[in-house]
Amino acid sequence: MKTLYVSDLDGTLLQPDARLSERTVALLGEAVAAGHLFTVATARTPATVAPILQRVDMRLPAIVMTGAAMWDTATGHYSHVRHFAPDTAAGLLRIYREAGISTFIFTLSDDMIDIYHLNGDLLPLQRAFMEERMHSPYKRFHVDPSGADTLPDTLSETVLFYTMLPDALAREAYMLIKDLPGVRAQYYHDIYGPETGILEAFAAGATKAEAVRTLAAATGADRTVCFGDNINDLPMMEAADLAVAVGNALPEVKRAADIVIGCNTDDAVAAFICAGL
């Protein structure tokens, strides 16, 4: 039986410092060399995925932006991109503007992510997010220092509205958009600080689960095993043949899993994959 192993990154495969341990790198190398099919599915973009995975022999594309695209770590090319319908993106933009929700707007074309900003000066946590990534070759920020809105020339290439806010504000914003047709919205706590709420809006169908199914079909996998720790991992775990939660996962993720293994700090995911379980 051919198995496709798909792991979330933060809180699952990565250590608390958001890096891969030496042991995990070694175990994944053994697994891939033995012929195991392995990739990651993450909310991150290649700007931060690339340095994390640079020592891993990635023979399959990574699922990035929570399933909005796949990205080939060797070539830098994107595939299976799920853009918003222009009218849907315009409707979202109108709601965010009227509610005064500060958000980043991501577009993707020609293998490049461009990021714009709506509604005023950046909050400190948003500015830190941008400054950590602004020199990446994989994305470009178009943010006006004066706080003026910056918007793409066309909304047809939009893939993500990404918002980092104090938790209560993020939850309020989520309630405004969660039932919009053509939109898949998700709200969750930042695992590196629960006082921060993350709100993401994607085109309907842009999920880790759909991306895993697509990749399984392309590789001829008979079975999928998915590993996760947070709310945004639940769709792919529910779609997997075997859903695995790490020991440090949220309680609701553990309840949804078929099995619970060791914590991310124990290299539990890589050990599980290397064993071919």
PDB file of N, CA, C and O in Angstrom, residues 7-10 40-46 48-49 63-68 106 129 133 139 160 162 186 188 198 200 202 208 232-233:
ATOM      1  N   SER A   7       2.213  16.526   6.829  1.00  0.00           N
ATOM      2  CA  SER A   7       2.310  17.110   8.162  1.00  0.00           C
ATOM      3  C   SER A   7       2.162  18.621   8.138  1.00  0.00           C
ATOM      4  O   SER A   7       2.740  19.306   7.284  1.00  0.00           O
ATOM      5  N   ASP A   8       1.410  19.126   9.087  1.00  0.00           N
ATOM      6  CA  ASP A   8       1.440  20.546   9.393  1.00  0.00           C
ATOM      7  C   ASP A   8       2.843  20.903   9.887  1.00  0.00           C
ATOM      8  O   ASP A   8       3.617  20.012  10.284  1.00  0.00           O
ATOM      9  N   LEU A   9       3.178  22.185   9.874  1.00  0.00           N
ATOM     10  CA  LEU A   9       4.497  22.615  10.341  1.00  0.00           C
ATOM     11  C   LEU A   9       4.461  23.097  11.792  1.00  0.00           C
ATOM     12  O   LEU A   9       4.871  22.395  12.704  1.00  0.00           O
ATOM     13  N   ASP A  10       3.948  24.309  12.016  1.00  0.00           N
ATOM     14  CA  ASP A  10       4.015  24.925  13.341  1.00  0.00           C
ATOM     15  C   ASP A  10       3.251  24.118  14.379  1.00  0.00           C
ATOM     16  O   ASP A  10       2.069  23.809  14.214  1.00  0.00           O
ATOM     17  N   VAL A  40       4.451  18.656   3.339  1.00  0.00           N
ATOM     18  CA  VAL A  40       3.891  19.445   4.427  1.00  0.00           C
ATOM     19  C   VAL A  40       2.678  20.214   3.913  1.00  0.00           C
ATOM     20  O   VAL A  40       2.541  20.477   2.712  1.00  0.00           O
ATOM     21  N   ALA A  41       1.809  20.561   4.848  1.00  0.00           N
ATOM     22  CA  ALA A  41       0.648  21.410   4.549  1.00  0.00           C
ATOM     23  C   ALA A  41       0.616  22.483   5.624  1.00  0.00           C
ATOM     24  O   ALA A  41       0.477  22.174   6.815  1.00  0.00           O
ATOM     25  N   THR A  42       0.742  23.717   5.219  1.00  0.00           N
ATOM     26  CA  THR A  42       0.948  24.790   6.178  1.00  0.00           C
ATOM     27  C   THR A  42       0.201  26.055   5.784  1.00  0.00           C
ATOM     28  O   THR A  42      -0.106  26.265   4.604  1.00  0.00           O
ATOM     29  N   ALA A  43      -0.058  26.893   6.784  1.00  0.00           N
ATOM     30  CA  ALA A  43      -0.621  28.215   6.509  1.00  0.00           C
ATOM     31  C   ALA A  43       0.443  29.171   5.988  1.00  0.00           C
ATOM     32  O   ALA A  43       0.126  30.225   5.429  1.00  0.00           O
ATOM     33  N   ARG A  44       1.692  28.806   6.140  1.00  0.00           N
ATOM     34  CA  ARG A  44       2.792  29.671   5.726  1.00  0.00           C
ATOM     35  C   ARG A  44       2.876  29.789   4.202  1.00  0.00           C
ATOM     36  O   ARG A  44       2.340  28.955   3.474  1.00  0.00           O
ATOM     37  N   THR A  45       3.588  30.810   3.738  1.00  0.00           N
ATOM     38  CA  THR A  45       3.930  30.958   2.331  1.00  0.00           C
ATOM     39  C   THR A  45       5.383  30.536   2.144  1.00  0.00           C
ATOM     40  O   THR A  45       6.122  30.355   3.121  1.00  0.00           O
ATOM     41  N   PRO A  46       5.849  30.398   0.895  1.00  0.00           N
ATOM     42  CA  PRO A  46       7.247  30.010   0.663  1.00  0.00           C
ATOM     43  C   PRO A  46       8.284  30.932   1.301  1.00  0.00           C
ATOM     44  O   PRO A  46       9.426  30.510   1.514  1.00  0.00           O
ATOM     45  N   THR A  48       8.660  31.784   4.274  1.00  0.00           N
ATOM     46  CA  THR A  48       9.169  31.160   5.493  1.00  0.00           C
ATOM     47  C   THR A  48       9.273  29.644   5.373  1.00  0.00           C
ATOM     48  O   THR A  48      10.011  29.016   6.128  1.00  0.00           O
ATOM     49  N   VAL A  49       8.568  29.041   4.420  1.00  0.00           N
ATOM     50  CA  VAL A  49       8.671  27.593   4.214  1.00  0.00           C
ATOM     51  C   VAL A  49      10.045  27.227   3.652  1.00  0.00           C
ATOM     52  O   VAL A  49      10.653  26.229   4.067  1.00  0.00           O
ATOM     53  N   ILE A  63       2.169  21.977   0.291  1.00  0.00           N
ATOM     54  CA  ILE A  63       0.854  22.621   0.298  1.00  0.00           C
ATOM     55  C   ILE A  63       0.992  23.867   1.160  1.00  0.00           C
ATOM     56  O   ILE A  63       1.314  23.789   2.343  1.00  0.00           O
ATOM     57  N   VAL A  64       0.794  25.035   0.563  1.00  0.00           N
ATOM     58  CA  VAL A  64       1.031  26.298   1.260  1.00  0.00           C
ATOM     59  C   VAL A  64      -0.256  27.123   1.331  1.00  0.00           C
ATOM     60  O   VAL A  64      -1.242  26.823   0.673  1.00  0.00           O
ATOM     61  N   MET A  65      -0.209  28.144   2.172  1.00  0.00           N
ATOM     62  CA  MET A  65      -1.349  29.043   2.365  1.00  0.00           C
ATOM     63  C   MET A  65      -2.634  28.254   2.638  1.00  0.00           C
ATOM     64  O   MET A  65      -3.683  28.529   2.078  1.00  0.00           O
ATOM     65  N   THR A  66      -2.507  27.259   3.509  1.00  0.00           N
ATOM     66  CA  THR A  66      -3.642  26.451   3.965  1.00  0.00           C
ATOM     67  C   THR A  66      -4.402  25.813   2.815  1.00  0.00           C
ATOM     68  O   THR A  66      -5.614  25.612   2.892  1.00  0.00           O
ATOM     69  N   GLY A  67      -3.695  25.497   1.739  1.00  0.00           N
ATOM     70  CA  GLY A  67      -4.311  24.799   0.622  1.00  0.00           C
ATOM     71  C   GLY A  67      -4.661  25.681  -0.558  1.00  0.00           C
ATOM     72  O   GLY A  67      -5.199  25.192  -1.560  1.00  0.00           O
ATOM     73  N   ALA A  68      -4.353  26.964  -0.483  1.00  0.00           N
ATOM     74  CA  ALA A  68      -4.665  27.858  -1.604  1.00  0.00           C
ATOM     75  C   ALA A  68      -3.750  27.612  -2.799  1.00  0.00           C
ATOM     76  O   ALA A  68      -4.047  28.050  -3.915  1.00  0.00           O
ATOM     77  N   PHE A 106      -3.409  39.266  -0.234  1.00  0.00           N
ATOM     78  CA  PHE A 106      -2.374  38.539  -0.971  1.00  0.00           C
ATOM     79  C   PHE A 106      -2.868  38.238  -2.385  1.00  0.00           C
ATOM     80  O   PHE A 106      -3.975  37.714  -2.559  1.00  0.00           O
ATOM     81  N   PHE A 129       5.143  41.144  11.537  1.00  0.00           N
ATOM     82  CA  PHE A 129       4.907  40.119  10.521  1.00  0.00           C
ATOM     83  C   PHE A 129       5.535  40.540   9.192  1.00  0.00           C
ATOM     84  O   PHE A 129       6.222  39.755   8.537  1.00  0.00           O
ATOM     85  N   ARG A 133       9.418  39.340   6.873  1.00  0.00           N
ATOM     86  CA  ARG A 133       9.312  38.717   5.556  1.00  0.00           C
ATOM     87  C   ARG A 133       9.613  39.645   4.392  1.00  0.00           C
ATOM     88  O   ARG A 133       9.656  39.203   3.244  1.00  0.00           O
ATOM     89  N   LYS A 139       8.118  37.046  -1.978  1.00  0.00           N
ATOM     90  CA  LYS A 139       6.949  37.915  -1.849  1.00  0.00           C
ATOM     91  C   LYS A 139       7.384  39.378  -1.828  1.00  0.00           C
ATOM     92  O   LYS A 139       8.512  39.708  -1.473  1.00  0.00           O
ATOM     93  N   LEU A 160      -5.859  35.450  -0.804  1.00  0.00           N
ATOM     94  CA  LEU A 160      -5.983  35.434   0.652  1.00  0.00           C
ATOM     95  C   LEU A 160      -6.160  36.841   1.208  1.00  0.00           C
ATOM     96  O   LEU A 160      -5.475  37.769   0.785  1.00  0.00           O
ATOM     97  N   TYR A 162      -5.573  38.230   4.912  1.00  0.00           N
ATOM     98  CA  TYR A 162      -4.915  37.731   6.113  1.00  0.00           C
ATOM     99  C   TYR A 162      -4.890  38.826   7.169  1.00  0.00           C
ATOM    100  O   TYR A 162      -4.339  39.908   6.950  1.00  0.00           O
ATOM    101  N   GLN A 186     -11.629  31.294   8.208  1.00  0.00           N
ATOM    102  CA  GLN A 186     -11.257  30.556   9.415  1.00  0.00           C
ATOM    103  C   GLN A 186     -10.591  31.504  10.404  1.00  0.00           C
ATOM    104  O   GLN A 186      -9.828  32.391  10.026  1.00  0.00           O
ATOM    105  N   TYR A 188      -8.630  31.472  14.274  1.00  0.00           N
ATOM    106  CA  TYR A 188      -7.999  30.633  15.293  1.00  0.00           C
ATOM    107  C   TYR A 188      -6.969  31.464  16.042  1.00  0.00           C
ATOM    108  O   TYR A 188      -6.590  32.562  15.621  1.00  0.00           O
ATOM    109  N   ILE A 198      -6.012  35.077  14.534  1.00  0.00           N
ATOM    110  CA  ILE A 198      -5.706  35.040  13.105  1.00  0.00           C
ATOM    111  C   ILE A 198      -7.019  34.834  12.358  1.00  0.00           C
ATOM    112  O   ILE A 198      -7.780  33.911  12.656  1.00  0.00           O
ATOM    113  N   GLU A 200      -8.361  34.347   8.445  1.00  0.00           N
ATOM    114  CA  GLU A 200      -7.984  34.128   7.050  1.00  0.00           C
ATOM    115  C   GLU A 200      -9.248  33.927   6.224  1.00  0.00           C
ATOM    116  O   GLU A 200     -10.174  33.241   6.661  1.00  0.00           O
ATOM    117  N   PHE A 202     -10.247  32.675   2.356  1.00  0.00           N
ATOM    118  CA  PHE A 202      -9.816  32.058   1.109  1.00  0.00           C
ATOM    119  C   PHE A 202     -11.013  31.864   0.196  1.00  0.00           C
ATOM    120  O   PHE A 202     -12.170  31.942   0.629  1.00  0.00           O
ATOM    121  N   LYS A 208      -6.631  22.562   2.975  1.00  0.00           N
ATOM    122  CA  LYS A 208      -5.591  21.538   3.028  1.00  0.00           C
ATOM    123  C   LYS A 208      -6.157  20.194   2.577  1.00  0.00           C
ATOM    124  O   LYS A 208      -5.469  19.411   1.918  1.00  0.00           O
ATOM    125  N   ASN A 232      -6.955  24.759  12.116  1.00  0.00           N
ATOM    126  CA  ASN A 232      -6.900  24.783  10.657  1.00  0.00           C
ATOM    127  C   ASN A 232      -6.387  23.476  10.061  1.00  0.00           C
ATOM    128  O   ASN A 232      -6.349  23.308   8.848  1.00  0.00           O
ATOM    129  N   ASP A 233      -5.998  22.514  10.919  1.00  0.00           N
ATOM    130  CA  ASP A 233      -5.597  21.188  10.432  1.00  0.00           C
ATOM    131  C   ASP A 233      -6.779  20.213  10.379  1.00  0.00           C
ATOM    132  O   ASP A 233      -6.664  19.139   9.785  1.00  0.00           O
TER     133      ASP A 233
END
